[in-house]
Amino acid sequence: MVKVEAVPPEEAPVAEGGALPLAMPLGGVGVGVGVVDGCGVGGGATTLAGAQDTIYLCNFRVSVDGEWLCLKELHDVEFSTAAAPGAGDPLGAPLDDDLADASPTSPDGARPALARDPVFIERRNLLNISKLIVKELIETSLRFGRMLDSDHLPLQHFFIVLEHVLRHGLRPKKGLLGPKKELWGILQSVEQHCSEAADITASVRDLPTVRTHMGRARAWLRLALMQKKLADYLKVLVDHLEDLLAEYYEPDALLMSDEAVVIVGLLVGLNVIDCNLCVKEEDLDCQQGVIDFSLYLRSTNHSAVDSPEGELDQDNMTMVLDQKNYIEELNRHLNATVTNLQAKVEALMTTNALMKEDLAIAKNNILALQEENHSLRVRELPPGGESSPVATNGAPANDEGGGGGGGGNSLSAKELEELRAQLEQERKSRLELEKELDLQVSLKAEMEVAMKLLEQDIHEKQDTIISLRRQLDDIKLINLEMYKKLQECESSIKHKTELKNKLEAKSTAMADTLQKMEEKCELLQSEKTAAEEQVRFLSQALAQHEAQSTCVEGDLRVEREWRNSLQESMVKDRDKISQLHQELAQLRTVASKYVALQEEHYALKEICSEQERTLEELGVQLSASKLQVADLQEEANRAKGPTGESGGQWANDRLATQCRGCNKEFNLTRRKHHCRNCGEIFCNSCSDNTMSLPSSAKPVRVCDECHIFLVGRYSVCS
């Protein structure tokens, strides 16, 4: 590779001697330069300008004077202060600013070592040539219109230089079976960190006219430039230096050094250029052409004076193109923003759907709890229903001034307290269910993360299988090549053996005819010696070919063993993948069963605790009701014993037609009244008495007979 360090010249004087313009192939085919007699071109200011504008070719220094170059070997140049700089020799000038600033504190002997470092010179040459070509490409695109096609010469030069920049320091192939490091492999890895590169990578893979890896890399670079993402993709490579580039490049490669950032910065300026390249019609598999550097050297005779109208049209066109590029850049940013917002909307929709499902589950749980609460309340109604007649029986007494309402109010307060306790318990159970719901959501998220990890592991295994298959294909190709070589060796050995047999037959024939032809003895003797020498040579060649065949057989045996080991490892990997799939299915079924059993367990536990609390409350109420019944029986026995009445039954209103005391018939004016002690029906005059009874808290209506009896009993008791 030709190493060139070029500084774009501003304006340099024309060379004094005749020379040829520079035409140099960058791939190392040859260099055509103009060589001036002597050590340089002129002296004084001309020498200084020529020394400042220099191009370095690995072992040469070329002074740029206008359109012409002066070449001199570097071993004649001494970069020390003792060589009398500026004495008519343009090569006595110091190196450019980059070399001068490389080690400011180093001694004078360090500059020649740095200048002669081939790796450093290669990097600087490629960087300076890239600056030249990118600058010229932008200038020509502004002059002739920003829509460029494949025939544009600076664009062709740009792709050639960019290819050399990307291939600088690429690691060679390790061993016979090692994978070959290709530029196409590096460019394919961009889509792992930048999803936008997947489209052009897939398009390049589907190109029918491109067959080699280098051709695919060239097509990828052209598509990236048309997409105006070339600088972004190379920046991704530079940002992931240790992950992507370390295994492909040497440590002193251009992309591994600080100059890679400068290259990316140069490529950003190409976003103002529109390219229309037909990748299918180009022959990208062939070697690229050469670069004519005379296009990038300024001429002193060039003084283009444009008319005001032409300048105005050019300014208007430039303004329109600038607006177009601004709109395209704005559209790119808006598209990126839209894609990000769409991704966020999809994520929010998924989270909203999950939250709706969780809300529906929670509502179903609440409805189930409400139904269960209602059923428990229905179960608790019978004990309350037995106490209700007491309150209802006391209602008429309240209307007529009677008692019996205080016991009903106390029972309603107890029910209210019980309902409050049940409400608090329902709230606690609801909080517990919400906690359980959060726990289930977290478990679901953990399961999703585990599934993603398993999928990632499976994808990695698949990538490993693909790489092993590619290596197997490479090994098959190598085996085919070795088999072809073996066949060629066998055919050559067969040919040599046939030739040897023919020579032996000829020598025997010559020995037979030697006795008959004594006059030609000397001639035959010389032919015999020549034949023996040839036989000796052929035997040596045969031995060498046999050694080569044994070596080839050994290599073939090694290849077969390696192929068998790869096949065994591939079978093991497939078995392992199938086993992992089975384990994954089992884990899913176990997880679903575990969740169902856990929910059933919690539901049964809640039902059991609620039934225990209900039994405790029913026991307390039953004991209280038993005590009340016993008290009422005692009071009834005490009230019924002395009277001797017939049980104190409540008489029927329909059957009674006349008063039991005065035997007068009832009508609209004479109304029916029950005696609260004996239960018989009397008129108002016969039951116009009130007396306190044990069954009521207030005085109630009694008949005359019961009044006399009760008054007598109370007087006896007192």
Short mmCIF file of N, CA and C in Angstrom, two decimals, residues 453-508:
data_model
loop_
_atom_site.label_atom_id
_atom_site.label_comp_id
_atom_site.label_asym_id
_atom_site.label_seq_id
_atom_site.Cartn_x
_atom_site.Cartn_y
_atom_site.Cartn_z
N LEU A 453 -35.13 -13.84 29.28
CA LEU A 453 -33.77 -14.35 29.41
C LEU A 453 -33.61 -15.69 28.70
N LEU A 454 -34.62 -16.55 28.84
CA LEU A 454 -34.55 -17.84 28.15
C LEU A 454 -34.56 -17.66 26.63
N GLU A 455 -35.39 -16.74 26.14
CA GLU A 455 -35.40 -16.48 24.70
C GLU A 455 -34.06 -15.95 24.22
N GLN A 456 -33.45 -15.05 25.03
CA GLN A 456 -32.14 -14.52 24.64
C GLN A 456 -31.09 -15.64 24.60
N ASP A 457 -31.16 -16.53 25.58
CA ASP A 457 -30.22 -17.66 25.59
C ASP A 457 -30.42 -18.54 24.35
N ILE A 458 -31.69 -18.76 23.99
CA ILE A 458 -31.97 -19.58 22.80
C ILE A 458 -31.43 -18.91 21.54
N HIS A 459 -31.62 -17.58 21.45
CA HIS A 459 -31.09 -16.86 20.28
C HIS A 459 -29.57 -16.97 20.22
N GLU A 460 -28.91 -16.86 21.38
CA GLU A 460 -27.46 -16.99 21.38
C GLU A 460 -27.03 -18.38 20.92
N LYS A 461 -27.77 -19.40 21.37
CA LYS A 461 -27.45 -20.76 20.91
C LYS A 461 -27.65 -20.90 19.40
N GLN A 462 -28.71 -20.28 18.90
CA GLN A 462 -28.93 -20.34 17.45
C GLN A 462 -27.83 -19.64 16.68
N ASP A 463 -27.37 -18.48 17.20
CA ASP A 463 -26.25 -17.79 16.55
C ASP A 463 -24.99 -18.65 16.57
N THR A 464 -24.77 -19.34 17.69
CA THR A 464 -23.61 -20.23 17.76
C THR A 464 -23.71 -21.36 16.74
N ILE A 465 -24.92 -21.90 16.59
CA ILE A 465 -25.11 -22.97 15.60
C ILE A 465 -24.86 -22.46 14.20
N ILE A 466 -25.33 -21.23 13.93
CA ILE A 466 -25.11 -20.65 12.58
C ILE A 466 -23.63 -20.46 12.32
N SER A 467 -22.89 -19.93 13.33
CA SER A 467 -21.45 -19.74 13.13
C SER A 467 -20.73 -21.08 12.93
N LEU A 468 -21.18 -22.11 13.68
CA LEU A 468 -20.57 -23.43 13.51
C LEU A 468 -20.87 -24.00 12.11
N ARG A 469 -22.07 -23.73 11.63
CA ARG A 469 -22.39 -24.19 10.27
C ARG A 469 -21.54 -23.48 9.23
N ARG A 470 -21.31 -22.18 9.45
CA ARG A 470 -20.45 -21.46 8.51
C ARG A 470 -19.02 -22.01 8.54
N GLN A 471 -18.51 -22.27 9.75
CA GLN A 471 -17.18 -22.86 9.85
C GLN A 471 -17.15 -24.23 9.17
N LEU A 472 -18.25 -24.98 9.32
CA LEU A 472 -18.30 -26.30 8.68
C LEU A 472 -18.28 -26.16 7.16
N ASP A 473 -18.98 -25.15 6.64
CA ASP A 473 -18.94 -24.92 5.19
C ASP A 473 -17.54 -24.54 4.73
N ASP A 474 -16.85 -23.69 5.53
CA ASP A 474 -15.47 -23.33 5.17
C ASP A 474 -14.57 -24.56 5.17
N ILE A 475 -14.77 -25.41 6.17
CA ILE A 475 -13.95 -26.62 6.25
C ILE A 475 -14.24 -27.54 5.06
N LYS A 476 -15.51 -27.60 4.65
CA LYS A 476 -15.83 -28.42 3.48
C LYS A 476 -15.15 -27.88 2.23
N LEU A 477 -15.14 -26.55 2.09
CA LEU A 477 -14.45 -25.96 0.94
C LEU A 477 -12.96 -26.28 0.97
N ILE A 478 -12.37 -26.18 2.17
CA ILE A 478 -10.94 -26.50 2.29
C ILE A 478 -10.70 -27.97 1.96
N ASN A 479 -11.61 -28.84 2.40
CA ASN A 479 -11.47 -30.27 2.09
C ASN A 479 -11.55 -30.51 0.58
N LEU A 480 -12.46 -29.80 -0.07
CA LEU A 480 -12.56 -29.96 -1.53
C LEU A 480 -11.28 -29.50 -2.22
N GLU A 481 -10.74 -28.36 -1.75
CA GLU A 481 -9.49 -27.88 -2.35
C GLU A 481 -8.35 -28.88 -2.13
N MET A 482 -8.27 -29.41 -0.91
CA MET A 482 -7.22 -30.38 -0.63
C MET A 482 -7.42 -31.66 -1.45
N TYR A 483 -8.70 -32.05 -1.64
CA TYR A 483 -8.96 -33.25 -2.44
C TYR A 483 -8.56 -33.02 -3.90
N LYS A 484 -8.83 -31.81 -4.41
CA LYS A 484 -8.41 -31.50 -5.78
C LYS A 484 -6.89 -31.54 -5.90
N LYS A 485 -6.21 -30.95 -4.91
CA LYS A 485 -4.74 -30.99 -4.94
C LYS A 485 -4.23 -32.42 -4.88
N LEU A 486 -4.89 -33.26 -4.06
CA LEU A 486 -4.48 -34.66 -3.96
C LEU A 486 -4.67 -35.37 -5.30
N GLN A 487 -5.77 -35.11 -5.99
CA GLN A 487 -5.98 -35.73 -7.30
C GLN A 487 -4.92 -35.26 -8.30
N GLU A 488 -4.59 -33.96 -8.23
CA GLU A 488 -3.55 -33.46 -9.13
C GLU A 488 -2.21 -34.14 -8.84
N CYS A 489 -1.89 -34.28 -7.55
CA CYS A 489 -0.63 -34.96 -7.19
C CYS A 489 -0.63 -36.41 -7.66
N GLU A 490 -1.77 -37.10 -7.48
CA GLU A 490 -1.83 -38.50 -7.92
C GLU A 490 -1.68 -38.62 -9.44
N SER A 491 -2.32 -37.69 -10.16
CA SER A 491 -2.17 -37.74 -11.63
C SER A 491 -0.73 -37.46 -12.05
N SER A 492 -0.09 -36.50 -11.37
CA SER A 492 1.32 -36.22 -11.71
C SER A 492 2.21 -37.41 -11.37
N ILE A 493 1.94 -38.07 -10.23
CA ILE A 493 2.74 -39.25 -9.86
C ILE A 493 2.54 -40.37 -10.87
N LYS A 494 1.29 -40.54 -11.31
CA LYS A 494 1.02 -41.57 -12.31
C LYS A 494 1.76 -41.28 -13.62
N HIS A 495 1.73 -40.00 -13.98
CA HIS A 495 2.44 -39.62 -15.21
C HIS A 495 3.94 -39.87 -15.07
N LYS A 496 4.49 -39.55 -13.91
CA LYS A 496 5.93 -39.75 -13.70
C LYS A 496 6.28 -41.23 -13.71
N THR A 497 5.44 -42.06 -13.12
CA THR A 497 5.71 -43.51 -13.12
C THR A 497 5.67 -44.08 -14.55
N GLU A 498 4.66 -43.62 -15.31
CA GLU A 498 4.62 -44.07 -16.71
C GLU A 498 5.86 -43.64 -17.48
N LEU A 499 6.28 -42.41 -17.23
CA LEU A 499 7.49 -41.92 -17.89
C LEU A 499 8.71 -42.72 -17.45
N LYS A 500 8.75 -43.07 -16.17
CA LYS A 500 9.86 -43.87 -15.66
C LYS A 500 9.88 -45.25 -16.32
N ASN A 501 8.71 -45.87 -16.45
CA ASN A 501 8.65 -47.19 -17.09
C ASN A 501 9.10 -47.13 -18.55
N LYS A 502 8.67 -46.05 -19.20
CA LYS A 502 9.11 -45.90 -20.59
C LYS A 502 10.62 -45.74 -20.69
N LEU A 503 11.19 -44.96 -19.77
CA LEU A 503 12.64 -44.75 -19.79
C LEU A 503 13.39 -46.04 -19.47
N GLU A 504 12.86 -46.82 -18.56
CA GLU A 504 13.51 -48.09 -18.24
C GLU A 504 13.47 -49.03 -19.46
N ALA A 505 12.32 -49.07 -20.14
CA ALA A 505 12.24 -49.91 -21.35
C ALA A 505 13.22 -49.44 -22.42
N LYS A 506 13.32 -48.13 -22.51
CA LYS A 506 14.25 -47.57 -23.50
C LYS A 506 15.69 -47.90 -23.15
N SER A 507 16.02 -47.85 -21.85
CA SER A 507 17.40 -48.17 -21.44
C SER A 507 17.74 -49.64 -21.68
N THR A 508 16.79 -50.52 -21.45
CA THR A 508 17.02 -51.95 -21.74
C THR A 508 17.21 -52.19 -23.24
#
